[in-house]
Amino acid sequence: MELKRKQGEQISSFLYRFSKKIQQSGILREAKKRRHKDRSTSKRQKRLSAIYRVKKKKEVEKAKKMGTL
């Protein structure tokens, strides 16, 4: 995106106009989103996570049946 300063335009009004254009275009939002993007998890990690969730769920159900939870 390219903006040129109008003749006789103050720096503050130019910066205001520039920041307004950036916000409207969505460039800033996209850049912030990409900056904090995490890596995708591997198949192995997903599988281990699923196994762990199932194991914990069974433990909770068993504890409820025994009355300890």
XYZ file of C-alpha atoms in Angstrom:
69
model
C 0.000 0.000 0.000
C 1.402 3.342 -0.969
C 0.195 6.759 0.128
C 1.752 10.052 -0.779
C 1.636 13.110 1.369
C -0.535 15.824 -0.098
C 1.003 19.219 -0.632
C 0.731 21.281 2.553
C -0.586 18.321 4.567
C 0.635 18.090 8.129
C 2.495 15.000 9.279
C -0.107 14.232 11.946
C -2.995 14.298 9.469
C -0.996 12.187 7.021
C -0.285 9.580 9.726
C -3.959 9.584 10.690
C -4.977 9.013 7.067
C -2.339 6.304 6.661
C -3.365 4.415 9.808
C -7.022 4.653 8.776
C -6.222 3.073 5.384
C -4.181 0.302 7.010
C -7.016 -0.568 9.401
C -9.624 -0.560 6.647
C -7.544 -2.791 4.398
C -7.068 -5.432 7.130
C -3.302 -5.641 6.637
C -2.540 -4.954 10.283
C -5.016 -7.568 11.539
C -3.553 -10.170 9.183
C 0.015 -9.359 10.260
C -0.870 -9.706 13.943
C -2.609 -13.007 13.272
C 0.412 -14.418 11.447
C 2.857 -13.236 14.098
C 1.324 -15.431 16.802
C 0.459 -18.449 14.691
C 1.497 -21.742 16.272
C 2.874 -24.662 14.368
C 0.388 -27.404 13.572
C 0.709 -30.506 15.697
C 1.998 -33.717 14.188
C -0.134 -36.822 13.690
C 1.752 -38.580 16.469
C 1.132 -35.742 18.911
C -2.590 -35.644 18.054
C -2.875 -39.394 18.578
C -1.076 -39.274 21.933
C -3.290 -36.405 23.033
C -6.424 -38.344 22.106
C -5.205 -41.414 24.005
C -4.487 -39.271 27.066
C -7.987 -37.710 26.951
C -9.646 -41.132 26.754
C -7.545 -42.404 29.659
C -8.412 -39.397 31.834
C -12.110 -39.706 30.974
C -12.101 -43.349 32.094
C -10.364 -42.399 35.354
C -12.984 -39.723 36.073
C -15.854 -42.119 35.343
C -14.310 -44.741 37.625
C -13.861 -42.180 40.412
C -17.500 -41.073 40.065
C -18.700 -44.685 40.329
C -16.603 -45.235 43.440
C -17.816 -41.967 44.947
C -14.381 -40.419 45.388
C -15.084 -37.572 43.012
